[in-house]
Amino acid sequence: MIDLVIQDVEVVDGSGADSYRADVAVDDGRIVSIVKEAAAAGCQRPTGMRMLDAEGLALAPGFIDMHAHSDLALLRDPDHSAKLAQGVTLEVLGQDGLSYAPVDDRTLDEVRKAITGWNGDGSDLDLDWRTVGEYLDRLDRGIAVNAAYLIPQGTVRMYAMGWENRTATPGELLRMRQLVAEGMEQGAVGMSSGLTYTPGMYAPDAELTELCRVVARYDGYYCPHHRSYGAGALEAYAEMVALTRDAGCALHLAHATMNFDVNKDRAPELLALLDNALDAGADITLDTYPYTPGSTTLAAMLPSWAHEGGPETLLARLRDDTTAERIREHLERGSDGCHGVPIDWNTIEIAGVATPALSPHIGRRLPDWPTARRLLLDDRLGTTILHHVGHEENVRAIMRHRVHTGGSDGILQGAKPHPRAYGTFPEYLGRYVREEGVLTLEECVAHLTSRPAARLRLRDRGLVREGYRADLVLFDPLTVAAGSTYETPRVLPTGIPHVLIDGRFALEDGRRTDVLAGRSIRRTAG
């Protein structure tokens, strides 16, 4: 007998087409039957060992988070309700050019320090992998949701040549190309960069182009956090479009927004740039989160030259009064770390600290450079921030675009993380669909399911179709909403009672089960 029949459900199938009422049968991890208007037609209805009455609920493919920072959280927290309760069934890890594979012992130690603010320092875990394949094997032991992986270009550069701000030698470039090829062969879906983060930002376009050519050879995609989201943002987007065109590589623009006062109301210019490239045949997609502030580490605001040599060298520079004063001067006239915009301390809110004694800073705005400097030193660069520099008009315009997908960019560390970590997907469905009508329900679900599945080259996910994987979410379109706010960011959403991964209930009647059906989703040939 069939495992499960979901009865009388409104199917929003992920294609963007109108929803329809149906019974949907699931067996052995796949959708095996869809009987439309079953109750009204009086036809033979499927039966199963379990019958779920879904009257009043919508059924959609599981949501795909195209920009996640759960690289260690998936291993640390088997519950992972922050994402699972949103209806997320697949996350894309390895973002912004910094993650934990491929590494050697030195590189692993350095990258752990560099992104403590994103993922913790990892001291609570046995980081027993070194290659991309070994990391994916670790995920395959059982995780809450599925996960795909991008090769982090900054980590690759760190591995091959350390933290030096210079052009790679031919031998170093060859080593980087080999590391990217090995990662793609082991299952990565593409490569990411963080081009306002060191050491990845030290790479010139010629180096990035060579690495993208390797990615293209495996039919992967390049996912850059490009060189500026502030002054020069449009030029930075155009740089990535031209670079991937030269490399023959697909492009996915990470958290593609237009921030800071210099870019207010300028989203149409970005979209025109993308439309021209798409019309000329470029393969481009992008992701955004439905909020205005950004979130990163406080250390990321500092000029790139201050990071050269790695985290310990940066801390030494911060301890030196003369060098710290030079850092301040660069920040206040517009450093590359702050996207070429003079820093406004009042826009920076402390979201989390690595050192518990510093917790009184959480939720406060930074008043000045001396406070920021002390915090960076005392917290050993582990401080995360909210950066209040976005514009609602730009957020809305970009989310309507034909190649838009959803990505939370969710940092799960810190006492007061960005609410996007717990609320991105229900925020789309509740606020921007039901309350404000920026997208129709069918359009929005397509942005969160089939579009990202197509970018990831997944042939059996992202749609409610017979034969497809039963990664599914059931939600109430009339009540679904984000519970997380800036004041209380760790609140789970409402209106999402059921989430299935591989046909098994990972969330049932609003409660987390003990199912760990998630696995690595690896690039497939062809």
Short mmCIF file of C-alpha atoms in Angstrom, two decimals:
data_model
loop_
_atom_site.label_atom_id
_atom_site.label_comp_id
_atom_site.label_asym_id
_atom_site.label_seq_id
_atom_site.Cartn_x
_atom_site.Cartn_y
_atom_site.Cartn_z
CA MET A 1 0.00 0.00 0.00
CA ILE A 2 1.08 3.61 -0.66
CA ASP A 3 2.85 5.28 2.26
CA LEU A 4 0.90 8.55 2.36
CA VAL A 5 -2.01 10.30 0.64
CA ILE A 6 -2.45 14.03 1.11
CA GLN A 7 -6.15 14.65 0.50
CA ASP A 8 -8.05 17.71 -0.70
CA VAL A 9 -5.01 19.95 -0.83
CA GLU A 10 -4.50 23.08 -2.93
CA VAL A 11 -1.43 22.27 -5.02
CA VAL A 12 0.87 25.20 -5.79
CA ASP A 13 3.15 23.11 -7.95
CA GLY A 14 6.15 25.44 -8.29
CA SER A 15 5.78 26.08 -12.02
CA GLY A 16 4.04 29.42 -11.63
CA ALA A 17 0.82 28.01 -13.12
CA ASP A 18 -2.52 28.40 -11.34
CA SER A 19 -2.99 26.24 -8.27
CA TYR A 20 -5.43 23.32 -8.32
CA ARG A 21 -7.12 21.00 -5.85
CA ALA A 22 -5.96 17.38 -5.73
CA ASP A 23 -5.07 14.27 -3.81
CA VAL A 24 -1.32 13.65 -3.83
CA ALA A 25 0.10 10.19 -3.11
CA VAL A 26 3.64 9.65 -1.82
CA ASP A 27 5.47 6.34 -1.72
CA ASP A 28 9.10 5.39 -1.10
CA GLY A 29 10.21 9.02 -1.05
CA ARG A 30 8.58 10.09 -4.31
CA ILE A 31 5.31 11.52 -5.57
CA VAL A 32 3.61 8.59 -7.27
CA SER A 33 0.16 9.96 -8.08
CA ILE A 34 -1.66 13.29 -8.40
CA VAL A 35 -5.44 13.02 -8.81
CA LYS A 36 -6.90 16.46 -9.55
CA GLU A 37 -10.28 17.52 -8.15
CA ALA A 38 -10.56 14.02 -6.77
CA ALA A 39 -13.39 14.65 -4.34
CA ALA A 40 -15.56 16.62 -6.77
CA ALA A 41 -15.03 14.26 -9.69
CA GLY A 42 -16.10 11.20 -7.73
CA CYS A 43 -13.30 9.15 -9.27
CA GLN A 44 -11.27 6.45 -7.62
CA ARG A 45 -9.21 8.18 -4.99
CA PRO A 46 -5.82 6.89 -3.92
CA THR A 47 -5.54 5.26 -0.52
CA GLY A 48 -2.51 4.86 1.68
CA MET A 49 -1.30 3.62 5.03
CA ARG A 50 -1.66 7.20 6.19
CA MET A 51 -4.36 9.60 4.99
CA LEU A 52 -3.72 13.29 5.72
CA ASP A 53 -6.73 15.60 5.45
CA ALA A 54 -5.19 18.81 4.10
CA GLU A 55 -8.38 20.85 3.71
CA GLY A 56 -7.43 24.54 3.85
CA LEU A 57 -3.74 23.92 3.26
CA ALA A 58 -1.53 24.53 0.24
CA LEU A 59 1.03 21.97 -0.89
CA ALA A 60 4.26 23.18 -2.50
CA PRO A 61 7.68 21.76 -3.25
CA GLY A 62 10.06 22.23 -0.35
CA PHE A 63 11.68 25.64 -0.37
CA ILE A 64 15.30 25.95 -1.48
CA ASP A 65 17.48 28.40 0.42
CA MET A 66 19.96 29.54 -2.21
CA HIS A 67 22.19 31.34 0.28
CA ALA A 68 22.67 29.65 3.65
CA HIS A 69 25.35 29.80 6.34
CA SER A 70 24.49 26.49 8.01
CA ASP A 71 27.82 24.84 7.18
CA LEU A 72 28.42 23.83 10.81
CA ALA A 73 24.91 24.37 12.18
CA LEU A 74 23.62 21.33 10.30
CA LEU A 75 26.19 19.21 12.12
CA ARG A 76 25.87 20.94 15.47
CA ASP A 77 22.06 21.08 15.74
CA PRO A 78 20.17 18.05 14.45
CA ASP A 79 16.88 19.86 15.16
CA HIS A 80 17.62 22.79 12.80
CA SER A 81 14.10 24.13 13.20
CA ALA A 82 15.29 27.61 12.23
CA LYS A 83 15.14 26.44 8.62
CA LEU A 84 12.94 23.36 8.73
CA ALA A 85 10.03 25.24 10.31
CA GLN A 86 10.14 27.69 7.38
CA GLY A 87 9.53 24.87 4.91
CA VAL A 88 13.15 24.74 3.76
CA THR A 89 14.16 21.29 2.52
CA LEU A 90 17.45 22.21 0.79
CA GLU A 91 20.16 24.74 1.64
CA VAL A 92 23.13 25.83 -0.48
CA LEU A 93 26.26 26.09 1.68
CA GLY A 94 29.84 27.25 1.10
CA GLN A 95 28.79 30.83 0.53
CA ASP A 96 30.68 34.11 0.22
CA GLY A 97 33.98 32.46 -0.59
CA LEU A 98 34.68 31.18 2.94
CA SER A 99 33.93 27.70 4.25
CA TYR A 100 35.56 24.56 5.55
CA ALA A 101 36.54 22.52 2.48
CA PRO A 102 38.88 22.05 0.75
CA VAL A 103 41.44 22.67 3.48
CA ASP A 104 44.66 21.47 5.02
CA ASP A 105 45.31 21.77 8.75
CA ARG A 106 46.67 25.34 8.49
CA THR A 107 43.84 26.57 6.30
CA LEU A 108 41.16 24.98 8.48
CA ASP A 109 42.56 26.72 11.56
CA GLU A 110 42.64 30.07 9.78
CA VAL A 111 39.18 29.85 8.22
CA ARG A 112 37.67 28.83 11.57
CA LYS A 113 39.04 32.04 13.08
CA ALA A 114 38.01 34.16 10.10
CA ILE A 115 34.33 33.18 10.18
CA THR A 116 33.75 32.48 13.86
CA GLY A 117 31.04 35.15 13.69
CA TRP A 118 29.17 33.20 11.03
CA ASN A 119 29.41 29.66 12.38
CA GLY A 120 31.16 29.61 15.73
CA ASP A 121 34.77 28.46 15.94
CA GLY A 122 33.90 24.79 15.49
CA SER A 123 35.66 23.71 18.67
CA ASP A 124 32.50 21.82 19.68
CA LEU A 125 32.70 19.62 16.58
CA ASP A 126 35.11 17.05 15.20
CA LEU A 127 36.08 18.68 11.91
CA ASP A 128 37.38 15.40 10.55
CA TRP A 129 37.20 16.21 6.83
CA ARG A 130 39.64 18.00 4.54
CA THR A 131 38.21 17.62 1.03
CA VAL A 132 34.85 18.67 -0.40
CA GLY A 133 33.91 15.03 -0.84
CA GLU A 134 34.72 14.22 2.78
CA TYR A 135 32.60 17.14 3.98
CA LEU A 136 29.67 15.93 1.85
CA ASP A 137 30.19 12.42 3.21
CA ARG A 138 29.91 13.88 6.72
CA LEU A 139 26.57 15.44 5.78
CA ASP A 140 25.41 12.09 4.43
CA ARG A 141 25.47 10.61 7.93
CA GLY A 142 22.09 12.35 8.39
CA ILE A 143 21.09 16.00 8.68
CA ALA A 144 17.82 17.86 9.12
CA VAL A 145 17.56 19.19 5.56
CA ASN A 146 19.33 18.49 2.29
CA ALA A 147 22.42 20.52 1.44
CA ALA A 148 24.38 21.43 -1.68
CA TYR A 149 27.87 22.95 -1.56
CA LEU A 150 29.75 25.70 -3.36
CA ILE A 151 33.56 25.63 -3.44
CA PRO A 152 34.66 28.75 -1.51
CA GLN A 153 37.16 30.67 -3.64
CA GLY A 154 38.58 32.60 -0.69
CA THR A 155 39.35 29.36 1.12
CA VAL A 156 40.92 27.94 -2.06
CA ARG A 157 43.16 31.02 -2.35
CA MET A 158 44.04 30.76 1.35
CA TYR A 159 44.98 27.10 0.82
CA ALA A 160 47.14 27.82 -2.23
CA MET A 161 48.88 31.07 -1.23
CA GLY A 162 47.86 32.24 2.24
CA TRP A 163 46.58 35.75 2.98
CA GLU A 164 48.90 37.71 0.69
CA ASN A 165 47.53 40.57 -1.41
CA ARG A 166 49.30 39.85 -4.67
CA THR A 167 48.92 38.14 -8.02
CA ALA A 168 49.13 34.37 -7.91
CA THR A 169 52.15 32.71 -9.48
CA PRO A 170 51.48 30.27 -12.34
CA GLY A 171 52.04 27.40 -9.92
CA GLU A 172 49.63 28.83 -7.37
CA LEU A 173 46.97 29.42 -10.01
CA LEU A 174 47.41 25.86 -11.23
CA ARG A 175 46.92 24.62 -7.66
CA MET A 176 43.74 26.67 -7.29
CA ARG A 177 42.40 25.31 -10.57
CA GLN A 178 43.15 21.78 -9.36
CA LEU A 179 41.36 22.37 -6.04
CA VAL A 180 38.27 23.70 -7.83
CA ALA A 181 38.26 20.79 -10.29
CA GLU A 182 38.60 18.27 -7.48
CA GLY A 183 35.75 19.89 -5.56
CA MET A 184 33.49 19.84 -8.60
CA GLU A 185 34.33 16.20 -9.29
CA GLN A 186 33.48 15.36 -5.67
CA GLY A 187 30.01 16.89 -5.97
CA ALA A 188 30.09 20.67 -5.49
CA VAL A 189 27.51 22.53 -7.59
CA GLY A 190 29.66 25.58 -8.26
CA MET A 191 32.00 28.13 -6.71
CA SER A 192 31.37 31.12 -4.47
CA SER A 193 33.39 34.27 -3.80
CA GLY A 194 33.32 36.93 -1.14
CA LEU A 195 34.89 39.84 -2.98
CA THR A 196 34.64 42.20 -0.05
CA TYR A 197 36.15 39.53 2.24
CA THR A 198 39.82 38.61 2.46
CA PRO A 199 41.66 36.81 1.07
CA GLY A 200 39.21 36.17 -1.77
CA MET A 201 38.95 39.87 -2.60
CA TYR A 202 42.66 39.96 -3.43
CA ALA A 203 42.00 37.91 -6.58
CA PRO A 204 42.03 39.94 -9.83
CA ASP A 205 39.45 39.28 -12.51
CA ALA A 206 41.88 37.24 -14.60
CA GLU A 207 42.33 34.77 -11.73
CA LEU A 208 38.59 34.53 -11.11
CA THR A 209 37.96 34.00 -14.81
CA GLU A 210 40.36 31.06 -14.90
CA LEU A 211 38.62 29.44 -11.94
CA CYS A 212 35.20 30.06 -13.50
CA ARG A 213 36.36 28.28 -16.64
CA VAL A 214 36.97 25.21 -14.50
CA VAL A 215 33.50 25.52 -12.94
CA ALA A 216 31.92 25.87 -16.40
CA ARG A 217 33.62 22.69 -17.56
CA TYR A 218 31.53 20.83 -14.96
CA ASP A 219 28.31 22.71 -15.76
CA GLY A 220 28.40 24.48 -12.42
CA TYR A 221 27.74 28.12 -11.59
CA TYR A 222 29.64 31.02 -10.06
CA CYS A 223 28.05 32.70 -7.05
CA PRO A 224 29.87 35.93 -6.15
CA HIS A 225 29.31 38.28 -3.30
CA HIS A 226 30.71 40.93 -5.60
CA ARG A 227 33.12 43.78 -4.91
CA SER A 228 30.65 46.43 -3.77
CA TYR A 229 27.05 46.77 -2.67
CA GLY A 230 27.51 50.50 -2.06
CA ALA A 231 29.46 53.04 -4.09
CA GLY A 232 30.26 51.31 -7.36
CA ALA A 233 27.62 48.60 -6.93
CA LEU A 234 26.44 48.75 -10.54
CA GLU A 235 30.02 48.58 -11.77
CA ALA A 236 30.59 45.57 -9.53
CA TYR A 237 27.54 43.77 -10.96
CA ALA A 238 28.66 44.59 -14.49
CA GLU A 239 32.12 43.20 -13.66
CA MET A 240 30.63 39.84 -12.69
CA VAL A 241 28.43 39.70 -15.78
CA ALA A 242 31.41 40.39 -18.05
CA LEU A 243 33.70 38.00 -16.18
CA THR A 244 31.34 35.04 -16.43
CA ARG A 245 30.57 35.85 -20.06
CA ASP A 246 34.30 35.63 -20.82
CA ALA A 247 34.57 32.38 -18.85
CA GLY A 248 31.43 30.84 -20.39
CA CYS A 249 30.12 30.21 -16.88
CA ALA A 250 26.62 30.51 -15.44
CA LEU A 251 26.22 33.32 -12.90
CA HIS A 252 24.16 33.48 -9.72
CA LEU A 253 24.36 36.81 -7.90
CA ALA A 254 24.39 36.40 -4.12
CA HIS A 255 22.03 38.54 -2.00
CA ALA A 256 21.64 40.84 -4.99
CA THR A 257 20.53 44.17 -3.64
CA MET A 258 21.40 47.86 -3.83
CA ASN A 259 22.35 49.24 -0.41
CA PHE A 260 23.45 52.53 1.14
CA ASP A 261 22.10 56.01 0.37
CA VAL A 262 24.04 56.22 -2.89
CA ASN A 263 21.81 53.46 -4.32
CA LYS A 264 18.36 54.54 -3.18
CA ASP A 265 15.81 53.87 -5.97
CA ARG A 266 18.50 52.47 -8.28
CA ALA A 267 17.26 48.88 -8.52
CA PRO A 268 15.80 49.52 -12.01
CA GLU A 269 19.32 50.25 -13.25
CA LEU A 270 20.54 46.90 -11.96
CA LEU A 271 17.58 45.08 -13.48
CA ALA A 272 18.13 46.78 -16.84
CA LEU A 273 21.76 45.63 -16.77
CA LEU A 274 20.65 42.06 -16.10
CA ASP A 275 17.87 42.14 -18.69
CA ASN A 276 20.30 43.28 -21.38
CA ALA A 277 22.66 40.43 -20.50
CA LEU A 278 19.84 37.87 -20.37
CA ASP A 279 18.47 39.02 -23.71
CA ALA A 280 21.96 38.57 -25.16
CA GLY A 281 21.99 34.94 -23.99
CA ALA A 282 23.64 35.09 -20.57
CA ASP A 283 22.71 32.46 -17.98
CA ILE A 284 22.05 34.56 -14.86
CA THR A 285 20.01 34.13 -11.68
CA LEU A 286 20.06 35.93 -8.34
CA ASP A 287 18.80 35.58 -4.79
CA THR A 288 17.56 38.04 -2.18
CA TYR A 289 16.07 38.07 1.31
CA PRO A 290 12.90 40.12 2.01
CA TYR A 291 14.43 42.57 4.48
CA THR A 292 16.36 45.84 4.27
CA PRO A 293 19.30 45.46 6.71
CA GLY A 294 22.31 43.33 5.91
CA SER A 295 24.27 41.16 8.32
CA THR A 296 27.93 40.22 8.51
CA THR A 297 30.87 40.34 10.89
CA LEU A 298 32.14 43.60 12.32
CA ALA A 299 35.63 42.74 11.11
CA ALA A 300 34.35 42.64 7.54
CA MET A 301 33.88 46.42 7.66
CA LEU A 302 37.62 46.99 7.95
CA PRO A 303 39.77 47.86 4.91
CA SER A 304 41.26 44.90 3.08
CA TRP A 305 44.87 45.86 3.73
CA ALA A 306 44.26 45.48 7.47
CA HIS A 307 43.38 41.78 6.97
CA GLU A 308 46.48 40.87 4.96
CA GLY A 309 48.34 38.10 6.76
CA GLY A 310 45.25 36.61 8.41
CA PRO A 311 43.25 37.03 11.63
CA GLU A 312 46.18 37.13 14.05
CA THR A 313 47.92 39.81 12.00
CA LEU A 314 44.72 41.85 11.92
CA LEU A 315 44.46 41.66 15.70
CA ALA A 316 48.07 42.86 15.99
CA ARG A 317 47.27 45.83 13.77
CA LEU A 318 44.26 46.69 15.90
CA ARG A 319 46.41 46.63 19.02
CA ASP A 320 48.86 49.12 17.49
CA ASP A 321 47.61 52.69 18.06
CA THR A 322 49.18 54.13 14.91
CA THR A 323 47.80 51.41 12.64
CA ALA A 324 44.39 51.52 14.33
CA GLU A 325 44.23 55.25 13.65
CA ARG A 326 44.99 54.58 9.99
CA ILE A 327 42.15 52.02 9.91
CA ARG A 328 39.79 54.63 11.36
CA GLU A 329 40.79 57.17 8.72
CA HIS A 330 40.10 54.67 5.93
CA LEU A 331 36.74 53.72 7.41
CA GLU A 332 35.57 57.28 7.75
CA ARG A 333 36.43 58.22 4.19
CA GLY A 334 35.10 54.99 2.66
CA SER A 335 37.03 51.70 2.76
CA ASP A 336 36.58 48.72 0.47
CA GLY A 337 35.37 46.69 3.46
CA CYS A 338 32.46 49.10 3.83
CA HIS A 339 31.73 49.08 0.10
CA GLY A 340 33.43 52.38 -0.61
CA VAL A 341 31.00 54.32 1.58
CA PRO A 342 32.11 56.38 4.62
CA ILE A 343 31.08 54.38 7.64
CA ASP A 344 28.07 55.58 9.63
CA TRP A 345 28.50 53.98 13.04
CA ASN A 346 24.83 54.50 13.90
CA THR A 347 23.82 52.04 11.15
CA ILE A 348 25.73 49.19 12.85
CA GLU A 349 23.89 47.16 15.49
CA ILE A 350 25.65 44.39 17.42
CA ALA A 351 23.90 41.07 16.75
CA GLY A 352 26.15 38.61 18.50
CA VAL A 353 29.45 38.11 20.30
CA ALA A 354 31.70 35.10 20.72
CA THR A 355 32.72 36.13 24.25
CA PRO A 356 29.81 35.91 26.73
CA ALA A 357 31.16 38.73 28.91
CA LEU A 358 30.57 41.11 26.00
CA SER A 359 26.85 40.32 25.73
CA PRO A 360 25.77 43.76 27.08
CA HIS A 361 26.77 45.14 23.67
CA ILE A 362 24.12 43.03 21.89
CA GLY A 363 21.29 45.10 20.45
CA ARG A 364 23.20 48.37 20.77
CA ARG A 365 24.35 50.63 17.97
CA LEU A 366 28.06 51.36 17.77
CA PRO A 367 28.80 54.95 18.79
CA ASP A 368 32.33 55.33 17.41
CA TRP A 369 35.59 53.74 16.30
CA PRO A 370 37.13 53.38 19.79
CA THR A 371 34.17 51.24 20.85
CA ALA A 372 34.36 49.16 17.68
CA ARG A 373 38.11 48.67 18.10
CA ARG A 374 37.79 47.50 21.70
CA LEU A 375 35.02 45.10 20.76
CA LEU A 376 37.00 43.60 17.88
CA LEU A 377 39.98 43.01 20.14
CA ASP A 378 38.08 41.72 23.17
CA ASP A 379 35.92 39.42 21.01
CA ARG A 380 38.84 38.32 18.82
CA LEU A 381 36.92 39.26 15.65
CA GLY A 382 33.91 37.09 16.58
CA THR A 383 31.35 39.92 16.61
CA THR A 384 28.40 39.86 14.20
CA ILE A 385 26.34 42.88 13.20
CA LEU A 386 23.16 44.05 11.56
CA HIS A 387 23.90 46.77 9.01
CA HIS A 388 20.90 49.08 8.54
CA VAL A 389 21.63 50.38 5.04
CA GLY A 390 18.91 48.93 2.76
CA HIS A 391 15.93 50.38 0.87
CA GLU A 392 12.46 48.82 0.68
CA GLU A 393 11.86 50.06 -2.86
CA ASN A 394 14.94 48.21 -4.08
CA VAL A 395 13.98 45.03 -2.20
CA ARG A 396 10.53 44.96 -3.80
CA ALA A 397 11.72 45.72 -7.31
CA ILE A 398 14.37 43.02 -7.32
CA MET A 399 12.11 40.30 -5.88
CA ARG A 400 9.75 40.74 -8.84
CA HIS A 401 12.43 39.99 -11.43
CA ARG A 402 12.15 37.00 -13.74
CA VAL A 403 15.37 35.33 -12.49
CA HIS A 404 14.90 36.04 -8.79
CA THR A 405 15.14 33.24 -6.20
CA GLY A 406 14.96 33.25 -2.41
CA GLY A 407 17.96 33.08 -0.13
CA SER A 408 18.02 33.78 3.59
CA ASP A 409 21.73 34.60 4.02
CA GLY A 410 20.84 33.45 7.52
CA ILE A 411 23.56 33.60 10.16
CA LEU A 412 22.43 31.40 13.04
CA GLN A 413 25.14 32.53 15.47
CA GLY A 414 24.68 35.24 18.05
CA ALA A 415 22.08 36.15 20.64
CA LYS A 416 20.25 38.52 18.32
CA PRO A 417 20.71 37.35 14.72
CA HIS A 418 19.04 38.89 11.71
CA PRO A 419 15.38 37.77 11.63
CA ARG A 420 15.91 36.51 8.08
CA ALA A 421 17.58 33.40 9.55
CA TYR A 422 14.24 32.27 11.01
CA GLY A 423 11.77 34.16 8.83
CA THR A 424 12.74 34.59 5.17
CA PHE A 425 10.34 32.14 3.51
CA PRO A 426 7.20 32.82 5.56
CA GLU A 427 7.97 36.54 5.22
CA TYR A 428 7.73 36.16 1.46
CA LEU A 429 4.48 34.20 1.71
CA GLY A 430 2.85 36.23 4.46
CA ARG A 431 3.89 39.82 3.95
CA TYR A 432 4.79 40.07 0.28
CA VAL A 433 2.14 37.70 -1.08
CA ARG A 434 -0.91 37.78 1.20
CA GLU A 435 -0.65 41.20 2.82
CA GLU A 436 0.88 43.36 0.12
CA GLY A 437 0.41 41.50 -3.16
CA VAL A 438 3.90 42.20 -4.47
CA LEU A 439 3.89 38.64 -5.86
CA THR A 440 1.06 36.18 -6.43
CA LEU A 441 1.23 32.97 -4.44
CA GLU A 442 2.03 30.95 -7.55
CA GLU A 443 4.79 33.35 -8.61
CA CYS A 444 6.34 33.40 -5.18
CA VAL A 445 6.41 29.63 -4.80
CA ALA A 446 8.10 29.36 -8.21
CA HIS A 447 10.78 31.80 -7.02
CA LEU A 448 11.41 29.60 -3.97
CA THR A 449 11.30 26.17 -5.64
CA SER A 450 11.53 25.49 -9.37
CA ARG A 451 13.80 28.42 -10.21
CA PRO A 452 16.50 27.48 -7.70
CA ALA A 453 16.11 23.79 -8.61
CA ALA A 454 16.78 24.70 -12.24
CA ARG A 455 19.89 26.66 -11.27
CA LEU A 456 21.13 23.65 -9.29
CA ARG A 457 20.40 21.37 -12.27
CA LEU A 458 18.06 19.21 -10.19
CA ARG A 459 15.90 17.09 -12.45
CA ASP A 460 13.55 15.68 -9.84
CA ARG A 461 13.06 18.49 -7.31
CA GLY A 462 11.40 21.87 -7.29
CA LEU A 463 7.99 20.84 -8.66
CA VAL A 464 4.99 18.84 -7.47
CA ARG A 465 5.09 16.25 -10.24
CA GLU A 466 4.68 12.51 -10.44
CA GLY A 467 8.09 10.87 -10.12
CA TYR A 468 9.64 13.84 -8.30
CA ARG A 469 11.21 13.63 -4.86
CA ALA A 470 8.70 14.11 -2.07
CA ASP A 471 10.41 17.12 -0.49
CA LEU A 472 7.20 18.99 0.31
CA VAL A 473 5.78 21.73 2.50
CA LEU A 474 2.16 22.20 3.58
CA PHE A 475 1.17 25.67 4.74
CA ASP A 476 -1.93 27.75 5.35
CA PRO A 477 -1.94 30.67 2.88
CA LEU A 478 -4.27 32.63 5.18
CA THR A 479 -2.07 32.47 8.28
CA VAL A 480 1.52 31.75 7.23
CA ALA A 481 3.78 34.42 8.69
CA ALA A 482 7.26 34.97 10.06
CA GLY A 483 7.41 34.98 13.83
CA SER A 484 10.92 36.42 13.98
CA THR A 485 11.41 40.16 14.43
CA TYR A 486 14.41 42.38 15.02
CA GLU A 487 13.56 42.41 18.73
CA THR A 488 12.88 38.66 19.03
CA PRO A 489 14.61 37.01 16.07
CA ARG A 490 14.61 33.38 17.24
CA VAL A 491 10.84 32.87 17.01
CA LEU A 492 9.57 30.18 14.62
CA PRO A 493 6.97 30.98 11.96
CA THR A 494 3.28 30.18 12.06
CA GLY A 495 1.04 28.53 9.49
CA ILE A 496 3.46 25.79 8.34
CA PRO A 497 2.29 22.56 9.99
CA HIS A 498 4.02 19.92 7.86
CA VAL A 499 7.35 19.50 6.07
CA LEU A 500 8.38 16.27 4.37
CA ILE A 501 11.88 15.34 3.25
CA ASP A 502 12.21 12.26 1.09
CA GLY A 503 8.58 11.47 1.88
CA ARG A 504 9.12 11.48 5.66
CA PHE A 505 7.66 13.96 8.11
CA ALA A 506 10.48 16.12 9.46
CA LEU A 507 7.87 18.58 10.79
CA GLU A 508 4.46 17.17 11.72
CA ASP A 509 1.54 19.14 13.13
CA GLY A 510 3.97 21.98 13.78
CA ARG A 511 6.36 19.86 15.84
CA ARG A 512 9.83 18.68 14.93
CA THR A 513 10.14 14.89 14.60
CA ASP A 514 13.36 12.95 15.06
CA VAL A 515 13.70 12.34 11.30
CA LEU A 516 17.11 13.17 9.79
CA ALA A 517 16.36 12.50 6.14
CA GLY A 518 18.59 15.23 4.71
CA ARG A 519 21.63 14.32 2.64
CA SER A 520 24.15 16.05 0.42
CA ILE A 521 22.86 16.98 -3.02
CA ARG A 522 25.80 16.50 -5.36
CA ARG A 523 26.43 17.80 -8.84
CA THR A 524 25.55 15.22 -11.44
CA ALA A 525 27.22 14.87 -14.80
CA GLY A 526 25.48 15.98 -17.98
#
